[in-house]
Amino acid sequence: MTPTLHVFSAAAWADAVAAALIDRLLAQPRLRLCLPTGETPAPLYAALASADAGVWSQATVVLLDDYVGLSADDPAAGGPRLRREIVDHVRPAAFIEIDQSGDLDAAVRRHDEAARDLDLAIVGLGLNGHIGFNEPGSTAASPTRVVDLHRRSREAAAGYGAEEAPERGITIGLARLLEARELWLLVTGARKAEILRAALEGPETPDVPASFLRRHPNLRVMADDAAASLLTT
Ligand code: F6R
């Protein structure tokens, strides 16, 4: 399938994506969506946090992925970070994070259930081509699971301020993400240009798990100029 590519200037990107998401919520107030954390969506969340929160009152937000074993006050912990950056501001009807309080296998099963029937999956793109923590080696059939984090994901966690570099993560699987009715891939910055080109124009391969997103019939790529600069189409 051919994704729909939306390219904005760096200055316009966050407001443009926020406006698209607000439109989506207005059209479908009971939207079930999953959201990532990280540097890419941070300005989008800031834009949404300062907009009218009323549109979120019936929506359900599901966390895309999280590190295993970080304390709730670790700056990199995904659930608390998503609360700080957006959930606490827009107050959706429900926020489903990854409850790691008991057995991890049970946490995976619960989260996989929560990730069924998503209307919209919003994901970022790792420098290594990962989607969520579907690290290189993942396929379109990869389930929701505990994963050993790739070196670059551990480095990214350190960049997010993790007190101890986490070794493992829990992620919604690519298989489940591909079942969402709609998928938005958020990509910004020149450092993502090469991997975005590989994901959209290179071969479909487990070396670049994002390349499997092209199988989705309703994929929108929301990029800024710099990230899109190496695309040929
Ligand atoms: C985070 C996540 C990751 C990031 C990706 C890009 O929840 O799922 O896949 O989306 O690593 O991270 P940033 O946006 O920090 O470049």
XYZ file of C-alpha atoms in Angstrom, residues 16-129:
114
model
C -0.447 20.730 12.117
C -0.412 17.239 13.651
C -2.289 18.509 16.717
C -4.978 19.975 14.453
C -5.266 16.674 12.554
C -5.635 14.743 15.797
C -8.225 17.149 17.181
C -10.200 16.772 13.941
C -9.973 13.002 14.348
C -11.310 13.253 17.912
C -14.118 15.574 16.847
C -15.149 13.103 14.162
C -14.977 10.141 16.553
C -15.171 11.241 20.206
C -14.859 7.679 21.541
C -11.561 7.195 19.701
C -9.318 4.398 21.035
C -5.739 5.365 20.283
C -2.259 4.402 21.348
C 0.432 7.008 21.917
C 4.226 6.867 22.099
C 6.598 8.797 24.330
C 9.915 10.296 23.238
C 11.322 13.481 21.793
C 9.296 13.420 18.561
C 5.815 13.736 20.068
C 6.840 16.094 22.895
C 6.047 19.315 20.938
C 2.815 17.737 19.651
C 1.771 16.967 23.226
C 2.653 20.510 24.284
C 0.402 21.843 21.500
C -2.429 19.491 22.495
C -2.016 20.277 26.195
C -2.613 23.952 25.528
C -5.616 23.361 23.242
C -9.197 22.755 24.359
C -9.174 19.415 26.204
C -12.929 18.854 25.805
C -12.498 16.688 22.717
C -10.689 14.026 24.765
C -13.466 13.428 27.295
C -14.664 10.165 25.735
C -11.369 8.936 24.276
C -9.270 6.005 25.481
C -5.487 6.345 25.388
C -3.318 3.217 25.455
C 0.428 3.500 26.082
C 2.482 2.106 23.196
C 5.399 0.752 25.182
C 7.429 1.147 28.345
C 10.695 0.120 29.925
C 10.649 -2.794 32.327
C 11.509 -2.095 35.917
C 11.944 1.689 36.033
C 10.574 3.362 39.129
C 7.585 5.635 38.581
C 9.716 8.679 39.394
C 12.369 7.838 36.790
C 12.180 10.624 34.157
C 12.278 8.037 31.347
C 9.414 5.842 32.616
C 6.849 5.861 29.814
C 3.549 5.851 31.716
C 4.422 8.738 34.030
C 5.997 10.627 31.122
C 2.847 10.349 29.001
C 0.772 11.481 32.003
C 3.017 14.514 32.541
C 3.158 15.535 28.892
C -0.428 15.006 27.801
C -2.763 12.707 29.725
C -2.979 14.859 32.856
C -3.728 17.893 30.685
C -6.334 16.494 28.323
C -7.932 13.951 30.725
C -9.224 11.251 28.401
C -11.984 8.961 29.676
C -9.373 6.241 30.206
C -5.595 5.924 30.164
C -4.211 2.403 30.020
C -0.555 2.187 30.923
C 1.479 -0.969 31.428
C 0.916 -2.202 34.951
C 4.056 -4.096 35.914
C 3.092 -4.630 39.545
C 2.740 -8.444 39.258
C 3.853 -11.081 36.830
C 5.268 -9.625 33.577
C 3.591 -12.244 31.372
C 0.250 -11.235 32.852
C 1.117 -7.565 32.205
C 1.812 -8.432 28.573
C -1.487 -10.304 28.222
C -3.455 -7.444 29.772
C -1.777 -4.866 27.595
C -2.279 -6.895 24.458
C -6.005 -7.054 25.262
C -6.032 -3.285 25.766
C -4.374 -2.819 22.379
C -7.051 -4.742 20.487
C -9.516 -2.748 18.488
C -7.500 0.466 18.207
C -8.976 3.087 15.924
C -5.668 4.863 15.621
C -2.095 3.826 16.420
C 0.321 6.748 16.622
C 3.965 5.686 16.617
C 7.423 7.229 16.374
C 10.410 5.942 14.419
C 13.588 4.764 16.140
C 16.982 5.548 14.622
C 17.351 1.775 14.282
C 14.015 1.457 12.472
